[in-house]
XYZ file of C-alpha atoms in Angstrom:
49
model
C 111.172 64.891 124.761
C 113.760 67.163 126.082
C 116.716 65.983 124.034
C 114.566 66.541 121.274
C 113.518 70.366 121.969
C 117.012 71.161 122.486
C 118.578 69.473 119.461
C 115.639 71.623 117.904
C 116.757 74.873 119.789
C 120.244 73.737 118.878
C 119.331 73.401 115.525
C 117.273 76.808 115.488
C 120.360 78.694 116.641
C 122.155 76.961 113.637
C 120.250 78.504 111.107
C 119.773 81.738 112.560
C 123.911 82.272 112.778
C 124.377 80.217 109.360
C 121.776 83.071 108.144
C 123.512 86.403 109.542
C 126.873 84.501 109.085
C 125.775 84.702 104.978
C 124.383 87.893 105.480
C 126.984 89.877 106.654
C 129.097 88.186 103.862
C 126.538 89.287 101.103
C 126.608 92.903 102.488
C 130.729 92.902 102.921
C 131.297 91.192 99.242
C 128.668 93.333 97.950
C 129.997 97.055 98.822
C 133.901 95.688 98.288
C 133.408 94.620 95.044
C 130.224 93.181 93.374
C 128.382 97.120 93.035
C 125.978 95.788 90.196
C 124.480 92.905 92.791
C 123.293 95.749 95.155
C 119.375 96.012 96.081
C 117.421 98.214 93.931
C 117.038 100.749 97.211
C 120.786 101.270 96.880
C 120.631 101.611 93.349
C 118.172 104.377 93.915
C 119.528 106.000 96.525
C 122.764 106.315 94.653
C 121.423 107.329 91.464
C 119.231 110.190 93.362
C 122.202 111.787 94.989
């Protein structure tokens, strides 16, 4: 039962760093060069101003 909750927990914590990991690439790649692929907010917001 324990091995099992932690290779859960382990594999909880894999996901949720695999996820940000992504994220943070999306957001870097995103405002370096791919401006087109950028939320509709941003578009917005830019547009606006």
């Amino acid at each position: 039962m324990s091995i099992s909750m932690g290779m859960s927990v382990i594999d909880m914590f894999f996901i949720i760093a695999i996820v940000s990991i992504a994220g943070l690439l999306v957001v870097v790649i995103g405002h370096g060069a791919v401006r087109p692929a950028c939320p509709p907010g941003y578009a917005r917001a830019a547009r606006a101003s």
